Short mmCIF file of C-alpha atoms in Angstrom, two decimals:
data_model
loop_
_atom_site.label_atom_id
_atom_site.label_comp_id
_atom_site.label_asym_id
_atom_site.label_seq_id
_atom_site.Cartn_x
_atom_site.Cartn_y
_atom_site.Cartn_z
CA UNK A 26 -84.53 78.39 -114.11
CA UNK A 27 -84.29 77.36 -117.70
CA UNK A 28 -82.41 74.16 -118.77
CA UNK A 29 -81.30 73.48 -122.31
CA UNK A 30 -82.61 70.28 -123.85
CA UNK A 31 -80.05 68.42 -125.73
CA UNK A 32 -79.95 65.30 -128.12
CA UNK A 33 -78.52 62.10 -126.91
CA UNK A 34 -75.61 62.41 -129.46
CA UNK A 35 -74.82 66.06 -128.23
CA UNK A 36 -74.82 64.81 -124.62
CA UNK A 37 -72.51 62.05 -125.45
CA UNK A 38 -70.07 64.44 -127.31
CA UNK A 39 -70.30 66.91 -124.39
CA UNK A 40 -69.43 64.20 -121.90
CA UNK A 41 -66.46 63.05 -123.94
CA UNK A 42 -65.13 66.64 -124.09
CA UNK A 43 -65.68 67.06 -120.49
CA UNK A 44 -63.76 63.82 -119.69
CA UNK A 45 -61.06 64.79 -122.00
CA UNK A 46 -60.61 68.18 -120.48
CA UNK A 47 -60.53 66.76 -117.06
CA UNK A 48 -63.78 68.56 -115.87
CA UNK A 49 -65.63 67.38 -112.91
CA UNK A 50 -69.33 66.94 -113.84
CA UNK A 51 -72.65 66.54 -112.19
CA UNK A 52 -75.74 65.28 -113.60
CA UNK A 53 -79.36 66.82 -114.21
CA UNK A 54 -82.06 64.26 -115.36
CA UNK A 55 -84.85 65.63 -117.57
CA UNK A 56 -87.30 62.75 -118.52
CA UNK A 57 -84.91 60.05 -120.14
CA UNK A 58 -82.13 62.52 -120.98
CA UNK A 59 -79.17 63.29 -118.96
CA UNK A 60 -78.05 67.14 -119.03
CA UNK A 61 -74.51 67.36 -117.75
CA UNK A 62 -73.22 70.66 -116.24
CA UNK A 63 -70.08 71.71 -114.73
CA UNK A 64 -69.50 71.45 -111.03
CA UNK A 65 -69.14 75.17 -110.84
CA UNK A 66 -72.72 75.60 -112.41
CA UNK A 67 -74.25 73.07 -109.69
CA UNK A 68 -72.28 74.95 -106.97
CA UNK A 69 -73.29 78.33 -108.29
CA UNK A 70 -77.00 77.70 -108.85
CA UNK A 71 -78.00 75.04 -106.27
CA UNK A 72 -75.51 75.41 -103.47
CA UNK A 73 -76.77 78.87 -102.41
CA UNK A 74 -80.32 77.64 -102.58
CA UNK A 75 -79.70 74.65 -100.38
CA UNK A 76 -77.52 76.87 -97.90
CA UNK A 77 -80.41 79.45 -97.79
CA UNK A 78 -83.01 76.56 -96.96
CA UNK A 79 -81.01 75.15 -94.28
CA UNK A 80 -80.00 78.41 -92.70
CA UNK A 81 -83.76 79.41 -92.54
CA UNK A 82 -84.78 76.11 -91.10
CA UNK A 83 -82.02 76.16 -88.46
CA UNK A 84 -83.07 79.57 -87.51
CA UNK A 85 -86.57 78.55 -87.14
CA UNK A 86 -85.61 75.60 -85.04
CA UNK A 87 -83.42 77.65 -82.76
CA UNK A 88 -85.99 80.56 -82.15
CA UNK A 89 -88.81 78.00 -82.16
CA UNK A 90 -90.57 79.87 -84.99
CA UNK A 91 -93.30 77.54 -86.01
CA UNK A 92 -94.75 80.01 -88.49
CA UNK A 93 -91.43 80.39 -90.40
CA UNK A 94 -90.97 76.55 -90.53
CA UNK A 95 -94.50 76.23 -91.74
CA UNK A 96 -93.61 78.39 -94.92
CA UNK A 97 -90.84 76.11 -95.89
CA UNK A 98 -92.91 72.99 -97.05
CA UNK A 99 -95.33 72.11 -99.38
CA UNK A 100 -97.86 70.51 -97.05
CA UNK A 101 -100.51 69.74 -99.80
CA UNK A 102 -98.16 66.99 -100.77
CA UNK A 103 -98.03 63.86 -98.36
CA UNK A 104 -94.26 63.80 -98.33
CA UNK A 105 -94.05 67.50 -97.81
CA UNK A 106 -96.25 67.29 -94.89
CA UNK A 107 -94.62 64.43 -93.28
CA UNK A 108 -91.05 66.22 -93.62
CA UNK A 109 -92.69 69.28 -91.98
CA UNK A 110 -94.31 67.26 -89.09
CA UNK A 111 -90.92 65.52 -88.45
CA UNK A 112 -89.01 68.81 -88.32
CA UNK A 113 -91.71 70.40 -86.04
CA UNK A 114 -91.43 67.25 -83.85
CA UNK A 115 -87.59 67.60 -83.81
CA UNK A 116 -87.73 71.26 -83.00
CA UNK A 117 -89.89 70.50 -79.68
CA UNK A 118 -87.60 67.63 -78.85
CA UNK A 119 -84.51 69.82 -78.89
CA UNK A 120 -85.78 72.44 -76.79
CA UNK A 121 -87.32 69.97 -74.36
CA UNK A 122 -83.95 68.36 -74.08
CA UNK A 123 -82.31 71.76 -73.78
CA UNK A 124 -84.58 72.51 -70.82
CA UNK A 125 -83.61 69.27 -69.10
CA UNK A 126 -80.04 70.07 -69.76
CA UNK A 127 -80.10 73.66 -68.44
CA UNK A 128 -78.73 75.14 -71.59
CA UNK A 129 -79.45 77.72 -74.23
CA UNK A 130 -78.74 77.39 -78.01
CA UNK A 131 -76.82 80.24 -79.20
CA UNK A 132 -76.44 79.20 -82.80
CA UNK A 133 -77.28 76.41 -85.28
CA UNK A 134 -75.21 76.62 -88.50
CA UNK A 135 -74.82 74.16 -91.24
CA UNK A 136 -72.05 73.62 -93.82
CA UNK A 137 -74.06 72.06 -96.78
CA UNK A 138 -72.18 70.25 -99.58
CA UNK A 139 -74.33 69.32 -102.76
CA UNK A 140 -73.20 66.12 -104.34
CA UNK A 141 -75.65 65.96 -107.39
CA UNK A 142 -78.84 67.40 -108.60
CA UNK A 143 -81.53 66.01 -110.97
CA UNK A 144 -84.77 67.28 -112.62
CA UNK A 145 -87.92 65.92 -111.04
CA UNK A 146 -91.28 66.91 -112.18
CA UNK A 147 -91.67 70.58 -111.71
CA UNK A 148 -88.67 70.66 -109.28
CA UNK A 149 -85.48 69.12 -108.44
CA UNK A 150 -83.94 66.32 -106.35
CA UNK A 151 -80.86 67.27 -104.52
CA UNK A 152 -78.43 64.96 -102.99
CA UNK A 153 -76.31 66.45 -100.22
CA UNK A 154 -74.22 66.19 -97.01
CA UNK A 155 -74.38 68.65 -94.09
CA UNK A 156 -72.44 69.25 -91.07
CA UNK A 157 -74.47 71.16 -88.65
CA UNK A 158 -72.74 72.88 -85.64
CA UNK A 159 -74.77 73.54 -82.66
CA UNK A 160 -73.46 76.08 -80.02
CA UNK A 161 -74.82 76.52 -76.56
CA UNK A 162 -74.33 77.93 -73.13
CA UNK A 163 -75.41 76.87 -69.65
CA UNK A 164 -77.88 78.98 -67.88
CA UNK A 165 -75.53 79.65 -65.05
CA UNK A 166 -72.56 79.95 -67.24
CA UNK A 167 -73.32 82.36 -70.07
CA UNK A 168 -69.70 83.17 -70.83
CA UNK A 169 -68.45 79.53 -71.80
CA UNK A 170 -69.42 78.52 -75.28
CA UNK A 171 -69.95 74.87 -75.96
CA UNK A 172 -70.46 73.05 -79.30
CA UNK A 173 -71.04 69.88 -81.04
CA UNK A 174 -71.63 68.78 -84.61
CA UNK A 175 -73.83 66.35 -86.38
CA UNK A 176 -73.43 65.08 -89.92
CA UNK A 177 -76.49 63.96 -92.00
CA UNK A 178 -77.01 62.63 -95.55
CA UNK A 179 -79.92 64.12 -97.40
CA UNK A 180 -82.19 63.49 -100.36
CA UNK A 181 -84.18 66.60 -100.80
CA UNK A 182 -87.01 67.53 -103.39
CA UNK A 183 -87.76 71.05 -103.81
CA UNK A 184 -89.87 73.29 -106.21
CA UNK A 185 -90.44 76.90 -106.75
CA UNK A 186 -93.72 78.25 -105.20
CA UNK A 187 -94.52 82.10 -105.18
CA UNK A 188 -91.06 83.11 -106.22
CA UNK A 189 -89.49 80.97 -103.39
CA UNK A 190 -88.24 77.41 -102.86
CA UNK A 191 -90.42 74.94 -100.82
CA UNK A 192 -89.52 71.43 -99.65
CA UNK A 193 -91.77 68.74 -101.19
CA UNK A 194 -90.00 65.62 -99.71
CA UNK A 195 -86.85 65.02 -97.59
CA UNK A 196 -85.28 61.83 -96.52
CA UNK A 197 -82.10 61.89 -94.11
CA UNK A 198 -80.28 59.97 -91.56
CA UNK A 199 -81.83 61.88 -88.69
CA UNK A 200 -80.05 61.30 -85.28
CA UNK A 201 -83.23 61.95 -83.29
CA UNK A 202 -85.76 60.13 -85.46
CA UNK A 203 -86.10 57.22 -83.14
CA UNK A 204 -86.11 58.91 -79.84
CA UNK A 205 -88.25 62.09 -79.79
CA UNK A 206 -90.33 61.30 -76.69
CA UNK A 207 -88.50 62.94 -73.80
CA UNK A 208 -89.81 62.17 -70.44
CA UNK A 209 -89.74 65.54 -68.50
CA UNK A 210 -91.07 64.07 -65.16
CA UNK A 211 -87.58 64.36 -63.57
CA UNK A 212 -86.45 67.11 -65.71
CA UNK A 213 -85.81 69.73 -62.91
CA UNK A 214 -83.91 67.11 -60.84
CA UNK A 215 -81.62 66.31 -63.90
CA UNK A 216 -81.26 70.02 -64.56
CA UNK A 217 -80.17 71.01 -60.99
CA UNK A 218 -77.57 68.22 -60.89
CA UNK A 219 -76.04 68.99 -64.24
CA UNK A 220 -75.79 72.75 -63.61
CA UNK A 221 -74.13 71.98 -60.27
CA UNK A 222 -71.16 70.12 -61.97
CA UNK A 223 -67.73 71.69 -62.61
CA UNK A 224 -65.53 71.13 -65.77
CA UNK A 225 -63.48 68.04 -66.09
CA UNK A 226 -59.89 67.78 -67.22
CA UNK A 227 -58.33 64.72 -68.90
CA UNK A 228 -54.62 65.93 -68.87
CA UNK A 229 -53.38 62.68 -67.26
CA UNK A 230 -54.73 60.44 -69.87
CA UNK A 231 -52.27 57.73 -71.18
CA UNK A 232 -51.05 57.83 -74.72
CA UNK A 233 -53.47 55.23 -75.97
CA UNK A 234 -56.42 57.09 -74.82
CA UNK A 235 -55.16 60.16 -76.50
CA UNK A 236 -54.47 58.45 -79.70
CA UNK A 237 -57.88 56.96 -79.82
CA UNK A 238 -59.45 60.46 -79.31
CA UNK A 239 -57.31 61.75 -82.32
CA UNK A 240 -58.64 58.88 -84.36
CA UNK A 241 -62.18 59.38 -83.36
CA UNK A 242 -62.18 63.04 -84.23
CA UNK A 243 -60.21 62.53 -87.62
CA UNK A 244 -62.73 59.99 -89.12
CA UNK A 245 -66.09 61.13 -87.61
CA UNK A 246 -67.29 61.56 -91.29
CA UNK A 247 -69.92 64.31 -92.17
CA UNK A 248 -69.80 65.50 -88.43
CA UNK A 249 -66.14 66.67 -89.22
CA UNK A 250 -64.90 69.78 -90.88
CA UNK A 251 -62.78 70.73 -93.88
CA UNK A 252 -59.46 69.82 -92.21
CA UNK A 253 -60.71 66.20 -91.84
CA UNK A 254 -62.49 66.04 -95.25
CA UNK A 255 -65.66 64.94 -93.68
CA UNK A 256 -64.68 61.35 -94.41
CA UNK A 257 -64.44 57.92 -93.06
CA UNK A 258 -61.15 55.89 -93.05
CA UNK A 259 -61.07 54.61 -96.49
CA UNK A 260 -59.14 51.33 -95.38
CA UNK A 261 -62.40 50.17 -93.87
CA UNK A 262 -65.81 49.11 -95.46
CA UNK A 263 -68.59 51.46 -94.71
CA UNK A 264 -71.33 49.38 -93.05
CA UNK A 265 -74.01 52.01 -93.03
CA UNK A 266 -75.76 50.66 -96.09
CA UNK A 267 -75.71 47.19 -94.40
CA UNK A 268 -77.48 48.27 -91.14
CA UNK A 269 -74.91 50.68 -89.53
CA UNK A 270 -71.22 51.58 -89.05
CA UNK A 271 -71.28 52.46 -85.40
CA UNK A 272 -69.57 49.29 -84.00
CA UNK A 273 -67.10 49.25 -86.98
CA UNK A 274 -66.03 52.77 -86.10
CA UNK A 275 -65.80 52.04 -82.42
CA UNK A 276 -63.55 48.97 -83.29
CA UNK A 277 -61.37 51.15 -85.53
CA UNK A 278 -60.98 53.75 -82.66
CA UNK A 279 -59.80 50.98 -80.29
CA UNK A 280 -57.62 49.24 -82.76
CA UNK A 281 -55.93 52.03 -84.95
CA UNK A 282 -55.92 54.66 -81.94
CA UNK A 283 -55.95 52.67 -78.84
CA UNK A 284 -53.62 50.10 -80.16
CA UNK A 285 -55.93 47.09 -79.13
CA UNK A 286 -54.78 43.87 -81.00
CA UNK A 287 -57.03 41.96 -83.18
CA UNK A 288 -57.58 38.41 -82.48
CA UNK A 289 -59.60 35.32 -83.52
CA UNK A 290 -62.87 36.88 -82.24
CA UNK A 291 -62.47 40.67 -82.87
CA UNK A 292 -60.75 41.26 -86.27
CA UNK A 293 -60.93 43.02 -89.60
CA UNK A 294 -59.45 41.28 -92.68
CA UNK A 295 -61.33 42.87 -95.71
CA UNK A 296 -64.49 42.80 -93.60
CA UNK A 297 -65.19 42.84 -89.90
CA UNK A 298 -66.06 39.96 -87.75
CA UNK A 299 -69.36 39.92 -85.77
CA UNK A 300 -67.60 41.36 -82.71
CA UNK A 301 -65.99 43.93 -84.82
CA UNK A 302 -69.17 45.30 -86.64
CA UNK A 303 -72.34 44.44 -84.69
CA UNK A 304 -73.18 46.58 -81.72
CA UNK A 305 -74.52 43.88 -79.30
CA UNK A 306 -71.60 41.56 -80.25
CA UNK A 307 -69.13 44.41 -79.72
CA UNK A 308 -70.47 45.39 -76.46
CA UNK A 309 -70.52 41.65 -75.37
CA UNK A 310 -66.97 40.99 -76.56
CA UNK A 311 -65.49 44.03 -74.70
CA UNK A 312 -67.08 42.97 -71.54
CA UNK A 313 -66.50 39.30 -71.62
CA UNK A 314 -62.89 39.54 -72.81
CA UNK A 315 -61.81 41.73 -70.03
CA UNK A 316 -60.82 44.53 -72.27
CA UNK A 317 -63.75 46.60 -70.67
CA UNK A 318 -65.94 46.63 -67.67
CA UNK A 319 -69.33 47.89 -66.78
CA UNK A 320 -69.46 51.30 -64.97
CA UNK A 321 -73.35 51.46 -64.97
CA UNK A 322 -76.40 50.11 -66.78
CA UNK A 323 -79.88 51.14 -66.94
CA UNK A 324 -82.47 53.87 -67.69
CA UNK A 325 -81.19 57.48 -68.00
CA UNK A 326 -82.35 58.38 -64.39
CA UNK A 327 -80.32 55.41 -63.09
CA UNK A 328 -77.03 56.20 -64.92
CA UNK A 329 -76.82 59.95 -65.59
CA UNK A 330 -74.83 60.58 -62.41
CA UNK A 331 -72.40 57.62 -63.24
CA UNK A 332 -71.93 59.15 -66.76
CA UNK A 333 -69.42 61.79 -65.13
CA UNK A 334 -67.13 58.92 -64.62
CA UNK A 335 -66.73 58.31 -68.34
CA UNK A 336 -63.24 59.10 -69.96
CA UNK A 337 -62.26 59.51 -73.52
CA UNK A 338 -61.82 56.26 -75.06
CA UNK A 339 -64.63 54.58 -72.94
CA UNK A 340 -67.92 53.92 -74.90
CA UNK A 341 -71.80 54.16 -74.31
CA UNK A 342 -73.95 51.37 -75.73
CA UNK A 343 -77.70 52.06 -76.35
CA UNK A 344 -80.22 49.38 -75.89
CA UNK A 345 -83.72 48.99 -77.19
CA UNK A 346 -86.11 46.23 -76.46
CA UNK A 347 -83.15 44.16 -74.87
CA UNK A 348 -80.90 44.54 -77.79
CA UNK A 349 -77.76 47.06 -78.11
CA UNK A 350 -78.49 48.92 -81.37
CA UNK A 351 -75.82 51.53 -81.20
CA UNK A 352 -72.31 52.31 -79.96
CA UNK A 353 -70.72 55.74 -79.27
CA UNK A 354 -67.28 56.46 -78.04
CA UNK A 355 -66.55 59.09 -75.47
CA UNK A 356 -64.30 61.89 -76.77
CA UNK A 357 -64.48 64.52 -74.11
CA UNK A 358 -66.78 66.61 -71.75
CA UNK A 359 -68.29 70.13 -71.97
CA UNK A 360 -68.16 73.03 -69.46
CA UNK A 361 -70.19 71.09 -66.93
CA UNK A 362 -68.29 67.76 -67.36
CA UNK A 363 -71.12 66.23 -69.39
CA UNK A 364 -69.59 63.46 -71.44
CA UNK A 365 -69.55 63.97 -75.23
CA UNK A 366 -69.30 61.24 -77.72
CA UNK A 367 -68.38 60.46 -81.49
CA UNK A 368 -69.95 57.91 -83.59
CA UNK A 369 -71.09 56.92 -87.19
CA UNK A 370 -74.36 56.17 -88.76
CA UNK A 371 -75.71 59.61 -88.09
CA UNK A 372 -72.17 61.13 -87.59
CA UNK A 373 -71.56 62.91 -84.43
CA UNK A 374 -68.64 64.86 -83.14
CA UNK A 375 -68.43 65.77 -79.50
CA UNK A 376 -72.27 65.33 -78.97
CA UNK A 377 -73.81 65.14 -75.45
CA UNK A 378 -74.15 61.24 -74.85
CA UNK A 379 -77.82 61.14 -74.31
CA UNK A 380 -79.04 63.54 -77.08
CA UNK A 381 -81.31 61.75 -79.36
CA UNK A 382 -81.81 58.76 -77.01
CA UNK A 383 -84.64 59.90 -74.73
CA UNK A 384 -87.58 57.55 -75.17
CA UNK A 385 -88.70 55.51 -72.31
CA UNK A 386 -87.47 52.02 -72.54
CA UNK A 387 -83.96 52.88 -73.67
CA UNK A 388 -81.17 51.59 -71.44
CA UNK A 389 -77.69 52.68 -71.50
CA UNK A 390 -74.43 50.65 -70.89
CA UNK A 391 -71.65 53.00 -69.59
CA UNK A 392 -68.46 51.00 -70.28
CA UNK A 393 -64.88 51.60 -69.17
CA UNK A 394 -62.25 50.42 -71.61
CA UNK A 395 -59.14 49.27 -70.17
CA UNK A 396 -56.39 50.67 -72.17
#
């Protein structure tokens, strides 16, 4: 791909013309010069490349095709090797989790949205957002399709090699990064129990729970779809750069959707109080205020049966080393009644509640919210 080298004056003139014409532009950086191109060119040249990379990788992950995954990375570079090793580990985790769950993945498809591109050495850095949809069926119910979506934010370095594109570096907010060690000791026991369950219906939910569910689905960020705009609620600050937005989102769901009133401890006024934005403080506030109560607490093997009591609008708090580090809000259940959750940080839409939280030592708070 050849890029036109322009003088700084020419670039300034081009930028002025683009602004005056109302053209949306993206930037490509070459050395200390900025080459501006139309968004249509970015979409036309880079979006298909990125889409092909993600489609190939998702196919490799679903089919456990390690040889195909191997061809996608420049492993001679340290960052390329690390990126490959992480995806390989994630592939193994997903399939070990599916074995524990008694499911089969039927498709993994990503909707990729390129934000900007810049030149880097002999390749390019691409900033993008992707919403990946996983579809699955249970081993004893192959007719009923289930799905969930995970939204991630990527910084991807690629270069051409042997007339193809390879990944030389990748950073993204991986929902599985901290919990890839699934203990399979009781896997058969878990699987038998999960497969024996029936669907659950939530037709008798009160209006506050229903409204909380609507809000959770509308503002689940990159895990959403074109209809929701893949966005957060702009009324609220995004706390991801400050350590995480999960409790902030859970508080929004309960306030905006569930109509819980703010108070001196739990509030948002241009910014959130500690109980509003901090996962540990949020869990403590909800329990100690009486607005919620504990259903169960403990490791997965101690609570997975109790998780079938979770209702939309309840929440799960994830504890590592004695401290709650994440909050997810329950938004439904799949064909076997397995609770599904929405959250921010790594954005989730209707994801099985324990997926990505499998390491030994992780404890779960299953919490009933009193609407």
